[in-house]
Short mmCIF file of N, CA and C in Angstrom, two decimals:
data_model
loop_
_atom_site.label_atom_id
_atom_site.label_comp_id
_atom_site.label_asym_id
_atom_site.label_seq_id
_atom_site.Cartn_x
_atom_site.Cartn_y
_atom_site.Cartn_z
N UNK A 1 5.94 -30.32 3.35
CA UNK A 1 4.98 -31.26 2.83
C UNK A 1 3.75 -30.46 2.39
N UNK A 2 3.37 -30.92 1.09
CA UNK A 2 1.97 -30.32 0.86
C UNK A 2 0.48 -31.08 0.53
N UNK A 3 -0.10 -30.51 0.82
CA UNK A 3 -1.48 -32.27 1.26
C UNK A 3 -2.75 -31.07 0.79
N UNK A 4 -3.68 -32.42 -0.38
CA UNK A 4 -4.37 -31.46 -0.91
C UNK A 4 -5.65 -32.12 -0.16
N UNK A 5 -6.57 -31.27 -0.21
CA UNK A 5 -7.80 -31.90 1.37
C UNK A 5 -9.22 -31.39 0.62
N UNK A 6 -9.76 -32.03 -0.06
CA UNK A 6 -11.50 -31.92 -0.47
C UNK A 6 -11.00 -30.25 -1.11
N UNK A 7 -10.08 -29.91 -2.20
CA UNK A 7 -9.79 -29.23 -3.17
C UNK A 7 -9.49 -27.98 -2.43
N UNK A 8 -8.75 -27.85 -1.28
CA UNK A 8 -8.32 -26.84 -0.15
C UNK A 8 -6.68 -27.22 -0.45
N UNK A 9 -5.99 -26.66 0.27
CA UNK A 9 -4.46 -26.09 0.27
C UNK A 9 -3.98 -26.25 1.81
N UNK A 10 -3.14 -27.21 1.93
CA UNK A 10 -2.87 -27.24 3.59
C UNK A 10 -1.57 -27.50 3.53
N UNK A 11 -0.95 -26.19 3.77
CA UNK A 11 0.51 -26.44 3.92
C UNK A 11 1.35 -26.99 5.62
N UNK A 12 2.23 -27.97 5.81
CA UNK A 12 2.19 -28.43 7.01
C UNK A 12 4.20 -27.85 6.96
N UNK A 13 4.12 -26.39 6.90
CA UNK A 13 5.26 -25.81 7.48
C UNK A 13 6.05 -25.25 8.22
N UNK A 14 7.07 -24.84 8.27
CA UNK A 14 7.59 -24.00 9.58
C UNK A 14 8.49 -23.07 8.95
N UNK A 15 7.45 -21.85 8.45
CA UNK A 15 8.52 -21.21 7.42
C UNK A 15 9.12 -19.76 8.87
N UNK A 16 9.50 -18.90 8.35
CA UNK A 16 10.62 -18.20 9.24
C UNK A 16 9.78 -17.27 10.25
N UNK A 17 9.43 -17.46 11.34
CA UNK A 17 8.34 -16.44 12.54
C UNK A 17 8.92 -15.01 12.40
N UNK A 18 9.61 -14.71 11.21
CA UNK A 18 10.10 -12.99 11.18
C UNK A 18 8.68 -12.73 10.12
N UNK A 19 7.69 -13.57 9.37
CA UNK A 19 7.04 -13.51 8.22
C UNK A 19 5.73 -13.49 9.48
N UNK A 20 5.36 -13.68 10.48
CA UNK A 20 4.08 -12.94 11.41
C UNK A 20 4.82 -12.00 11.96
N UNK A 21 4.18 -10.88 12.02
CA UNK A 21 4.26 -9.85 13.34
C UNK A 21 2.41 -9.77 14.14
N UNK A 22 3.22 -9.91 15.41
CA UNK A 22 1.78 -9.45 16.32
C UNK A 22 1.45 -8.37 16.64
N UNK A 23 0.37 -8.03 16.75
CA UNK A 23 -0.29 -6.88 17.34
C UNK A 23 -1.50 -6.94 17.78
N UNK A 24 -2.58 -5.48 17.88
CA UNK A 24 -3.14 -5.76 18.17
C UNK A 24 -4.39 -4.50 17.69
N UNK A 25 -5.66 -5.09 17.64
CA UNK A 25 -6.81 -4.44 16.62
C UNK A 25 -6.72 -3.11 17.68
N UNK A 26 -7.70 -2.07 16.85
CA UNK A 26 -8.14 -1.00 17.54
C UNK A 26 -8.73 -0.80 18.79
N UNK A 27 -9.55 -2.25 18.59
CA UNK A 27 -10.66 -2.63 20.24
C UNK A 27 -9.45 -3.54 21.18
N UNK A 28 -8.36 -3.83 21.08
CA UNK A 28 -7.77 -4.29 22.02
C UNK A 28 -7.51 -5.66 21.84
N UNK A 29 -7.92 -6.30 20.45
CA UNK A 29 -8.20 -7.96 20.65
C UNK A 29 -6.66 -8.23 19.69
N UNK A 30 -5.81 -9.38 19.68
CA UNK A 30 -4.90 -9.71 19.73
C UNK A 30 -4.90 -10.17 18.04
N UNK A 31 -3.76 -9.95 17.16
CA UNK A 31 -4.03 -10.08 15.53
C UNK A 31 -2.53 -9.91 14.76
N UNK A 32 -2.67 -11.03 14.18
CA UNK A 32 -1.18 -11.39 13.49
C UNK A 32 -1.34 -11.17 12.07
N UNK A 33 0.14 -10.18 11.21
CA UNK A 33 -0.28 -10.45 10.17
C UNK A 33 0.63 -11.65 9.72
N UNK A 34 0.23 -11.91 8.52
CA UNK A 34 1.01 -13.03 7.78
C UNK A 34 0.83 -13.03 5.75
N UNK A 35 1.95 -13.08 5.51
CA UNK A 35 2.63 -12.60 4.08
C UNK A 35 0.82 -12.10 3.29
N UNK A 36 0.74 -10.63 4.17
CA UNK A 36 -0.10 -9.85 4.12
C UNK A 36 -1.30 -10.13 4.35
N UNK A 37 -1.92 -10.87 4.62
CA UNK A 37 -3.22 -11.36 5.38
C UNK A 37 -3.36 -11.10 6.76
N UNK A 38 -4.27 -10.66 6.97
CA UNK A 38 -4.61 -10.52 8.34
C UNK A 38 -5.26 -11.55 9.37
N UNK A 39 -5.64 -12.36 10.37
CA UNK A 39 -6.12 -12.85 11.11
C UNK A 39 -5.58 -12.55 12.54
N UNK A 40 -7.08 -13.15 13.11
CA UNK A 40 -7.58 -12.47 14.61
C UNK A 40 -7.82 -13.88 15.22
N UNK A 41 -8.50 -13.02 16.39
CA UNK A 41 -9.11 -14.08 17.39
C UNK A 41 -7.89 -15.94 17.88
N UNK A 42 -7.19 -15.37 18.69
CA UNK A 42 -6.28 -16.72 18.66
C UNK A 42 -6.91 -17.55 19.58
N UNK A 43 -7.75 -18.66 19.61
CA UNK A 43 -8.09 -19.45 20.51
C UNK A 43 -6.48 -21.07 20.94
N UNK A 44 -6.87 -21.12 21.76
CA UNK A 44 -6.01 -22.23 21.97
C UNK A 44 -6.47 -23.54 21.49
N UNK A 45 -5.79 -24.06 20.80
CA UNK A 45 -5.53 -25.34 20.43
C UNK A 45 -5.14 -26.59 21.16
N UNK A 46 -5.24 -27.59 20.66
CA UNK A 46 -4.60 -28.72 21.31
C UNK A 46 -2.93 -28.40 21.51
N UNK A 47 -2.25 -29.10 22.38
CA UNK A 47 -1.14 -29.14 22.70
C UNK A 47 -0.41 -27.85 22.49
N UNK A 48 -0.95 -26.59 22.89
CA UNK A 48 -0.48 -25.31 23.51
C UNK A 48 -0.30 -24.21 21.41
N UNK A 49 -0.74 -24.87 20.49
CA UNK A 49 -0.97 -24.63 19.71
C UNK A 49 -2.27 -23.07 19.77
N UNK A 50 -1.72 -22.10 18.66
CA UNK A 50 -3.08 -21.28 18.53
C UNK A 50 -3.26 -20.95 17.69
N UNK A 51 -5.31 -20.97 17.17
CA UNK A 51 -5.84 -20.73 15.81
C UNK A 51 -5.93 -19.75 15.63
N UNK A 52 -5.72 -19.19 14.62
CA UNK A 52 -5.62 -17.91 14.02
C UNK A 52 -6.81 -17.67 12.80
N UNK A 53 -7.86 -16.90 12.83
CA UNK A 53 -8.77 -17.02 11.68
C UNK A 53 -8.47 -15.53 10.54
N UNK A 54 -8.91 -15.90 9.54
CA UNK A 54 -8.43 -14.95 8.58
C UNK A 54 -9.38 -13.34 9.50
N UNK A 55 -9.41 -12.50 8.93
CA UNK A 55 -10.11 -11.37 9.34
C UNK A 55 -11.85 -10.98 8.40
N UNK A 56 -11.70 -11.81 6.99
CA UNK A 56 -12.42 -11.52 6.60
C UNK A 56 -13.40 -12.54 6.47
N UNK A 57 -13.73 -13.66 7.27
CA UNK A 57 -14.41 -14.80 8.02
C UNK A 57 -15.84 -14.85 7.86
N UNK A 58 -15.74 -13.28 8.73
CA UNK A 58 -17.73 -13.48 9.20
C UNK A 58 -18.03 -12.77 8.08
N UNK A 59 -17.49 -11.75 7.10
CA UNK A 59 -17.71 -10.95 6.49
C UNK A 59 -17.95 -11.15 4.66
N UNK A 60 -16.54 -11.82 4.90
CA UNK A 60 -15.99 -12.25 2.85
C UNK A 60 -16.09 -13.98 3.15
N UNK A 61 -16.94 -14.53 4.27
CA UNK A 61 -16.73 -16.00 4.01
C UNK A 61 -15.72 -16.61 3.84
N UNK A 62 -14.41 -16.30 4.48
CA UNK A 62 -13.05 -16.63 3.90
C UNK A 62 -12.82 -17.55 5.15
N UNK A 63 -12.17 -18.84 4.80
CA UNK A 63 -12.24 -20.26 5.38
C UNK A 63 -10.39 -20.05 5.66
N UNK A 64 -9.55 -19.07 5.65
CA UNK A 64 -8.74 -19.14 5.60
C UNK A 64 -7.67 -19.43 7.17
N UNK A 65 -6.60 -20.14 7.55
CA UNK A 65 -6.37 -19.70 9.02
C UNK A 65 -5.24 -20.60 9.08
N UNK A 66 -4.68 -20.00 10.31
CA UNK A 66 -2.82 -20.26 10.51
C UNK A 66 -3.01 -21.26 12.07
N UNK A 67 -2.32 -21.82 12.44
CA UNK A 67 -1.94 -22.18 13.60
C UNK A 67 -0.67 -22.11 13.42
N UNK A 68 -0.24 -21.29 15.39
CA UNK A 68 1.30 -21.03 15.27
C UNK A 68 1.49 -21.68 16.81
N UNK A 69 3.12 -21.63 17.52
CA UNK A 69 2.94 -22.04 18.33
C UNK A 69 3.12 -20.99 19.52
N UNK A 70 3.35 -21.08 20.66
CA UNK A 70 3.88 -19.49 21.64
C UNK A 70 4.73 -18.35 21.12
N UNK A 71 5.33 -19.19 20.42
CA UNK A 71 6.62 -17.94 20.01
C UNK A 71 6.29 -17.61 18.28
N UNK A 72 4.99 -17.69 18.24
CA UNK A 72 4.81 -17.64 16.35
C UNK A 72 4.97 -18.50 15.56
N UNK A 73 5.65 -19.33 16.05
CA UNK A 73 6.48 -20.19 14.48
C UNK A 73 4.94 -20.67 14.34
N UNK A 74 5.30 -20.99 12.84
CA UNK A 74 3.64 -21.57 12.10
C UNK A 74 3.59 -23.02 11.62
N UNK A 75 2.86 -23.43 12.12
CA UNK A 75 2.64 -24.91 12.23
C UNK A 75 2.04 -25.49 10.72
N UNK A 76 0.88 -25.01 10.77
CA UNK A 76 0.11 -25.31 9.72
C UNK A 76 -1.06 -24.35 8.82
N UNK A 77 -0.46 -23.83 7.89
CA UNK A 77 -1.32 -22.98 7.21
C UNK A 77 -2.52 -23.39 6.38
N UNK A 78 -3.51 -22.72 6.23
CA UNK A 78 -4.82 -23.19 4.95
C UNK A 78 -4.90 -21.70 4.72
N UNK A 79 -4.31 -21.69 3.37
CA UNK A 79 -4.16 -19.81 3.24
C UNK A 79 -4.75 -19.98 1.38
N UNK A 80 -5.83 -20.97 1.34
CA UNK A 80 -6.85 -19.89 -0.08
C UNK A 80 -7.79 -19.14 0.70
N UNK A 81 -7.54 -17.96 0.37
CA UNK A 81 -8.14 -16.67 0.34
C UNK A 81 -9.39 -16.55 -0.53
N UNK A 82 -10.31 -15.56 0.01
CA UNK A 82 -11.52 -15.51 -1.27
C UNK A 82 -11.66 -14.20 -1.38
N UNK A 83 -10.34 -13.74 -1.13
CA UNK A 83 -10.43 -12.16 -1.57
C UNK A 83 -8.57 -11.98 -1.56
N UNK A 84 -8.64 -10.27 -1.77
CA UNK A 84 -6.89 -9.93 -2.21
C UNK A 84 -6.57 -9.72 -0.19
N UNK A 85 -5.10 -9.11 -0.11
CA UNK A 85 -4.66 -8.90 0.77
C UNK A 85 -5.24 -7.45 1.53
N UNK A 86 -5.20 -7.39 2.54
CA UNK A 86 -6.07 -5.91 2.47
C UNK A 86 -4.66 -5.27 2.78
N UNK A 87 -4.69 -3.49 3.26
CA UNK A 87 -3.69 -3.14 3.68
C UNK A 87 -3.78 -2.54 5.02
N UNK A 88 -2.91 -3.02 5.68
CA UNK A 88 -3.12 -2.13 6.93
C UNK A 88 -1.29 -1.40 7.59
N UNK A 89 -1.56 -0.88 8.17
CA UNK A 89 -0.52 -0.59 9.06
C UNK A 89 -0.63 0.13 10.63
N UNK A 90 0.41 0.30 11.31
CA UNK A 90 0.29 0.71 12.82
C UNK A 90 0.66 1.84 12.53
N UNK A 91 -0.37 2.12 13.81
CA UNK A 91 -0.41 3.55 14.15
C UNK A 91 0.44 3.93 15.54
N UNK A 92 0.78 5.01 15.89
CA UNK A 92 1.77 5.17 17.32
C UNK A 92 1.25 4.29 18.45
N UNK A 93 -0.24 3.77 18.34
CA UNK A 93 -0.20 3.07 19.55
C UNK A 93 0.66 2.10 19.62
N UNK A 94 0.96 1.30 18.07
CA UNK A 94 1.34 0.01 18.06
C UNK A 94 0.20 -0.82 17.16
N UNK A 95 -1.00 -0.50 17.24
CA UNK A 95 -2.19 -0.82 16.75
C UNK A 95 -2.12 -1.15 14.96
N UNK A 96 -2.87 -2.67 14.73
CA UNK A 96 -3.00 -2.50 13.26
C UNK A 96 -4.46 -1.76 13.07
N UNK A 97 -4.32 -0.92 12.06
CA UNK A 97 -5.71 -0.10 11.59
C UNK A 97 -5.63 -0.37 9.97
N UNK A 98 -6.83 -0.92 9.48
CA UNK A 98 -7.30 -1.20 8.21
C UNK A 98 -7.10 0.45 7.40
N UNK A 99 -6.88 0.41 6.29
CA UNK A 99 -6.45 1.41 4.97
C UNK A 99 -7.94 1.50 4.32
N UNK A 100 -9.01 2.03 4.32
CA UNK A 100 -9.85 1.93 3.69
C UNK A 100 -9.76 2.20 2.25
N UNK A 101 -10.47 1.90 1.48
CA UNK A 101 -10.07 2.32 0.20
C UNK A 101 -11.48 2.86 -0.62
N UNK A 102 -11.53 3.94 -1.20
CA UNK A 102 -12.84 4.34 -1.52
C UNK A 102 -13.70 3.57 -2.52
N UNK A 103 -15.33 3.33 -1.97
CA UNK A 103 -16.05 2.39 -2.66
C UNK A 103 -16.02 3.00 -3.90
N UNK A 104 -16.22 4.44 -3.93
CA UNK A 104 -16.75 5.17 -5.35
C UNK A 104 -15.39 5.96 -5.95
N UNK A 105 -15.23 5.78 -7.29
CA UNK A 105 -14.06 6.56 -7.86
C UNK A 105 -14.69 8.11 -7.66
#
């Protein structure tokens, strides 16, 4: 089902929990990606549900965020973005670490 909300994007799906992987930031705090977006901070939700906020929030103003349930599956996405995907990948800890990319050519 797709439901359009004061000109936002709210998808109410359960697409395949192989499309998050978890991990976890450099400082230790808990962070899922999803079809390349990053979000952090999982607070608990109503009925054992958890929010997921984009990563670039406090920073790029991005309103973006997942709720999944214990085992990942994703409940309900609001995934407009106000920026591109960033890149990251793990390092031997296991850890996602951001790809910086140079400000100046």
């Amino acid at each position: 089902m797709l439901q359009e909300l004061q000109g936002h994007v709210v998808h109410h799906a359960r697409p395949d929990s192989r499309e998050v992987q978890l991990g976890k930031t450099q400082r230790g705090q808990p962070m899922v990606l999803y079809r390349g977006f990053a979000y952090y901070g999982t607070r608990k939700a109503k009925r054992g549900y958890h929010h997921w906020y984009c990563v670039s929030r406090n920073f790029g103003r991005c309103r973006a965020n997942i709720y999944t349930t214990q085992d990942l599956r994703i409940t309900n996405v609001f995934d407009l973005h106000t920026h591109g995907p960033p890149s990251f990948y793990r390092n031997s800890r296991g850890e996602f670490v951001k790809v910086r990319q140079d400000r100046y050519p």
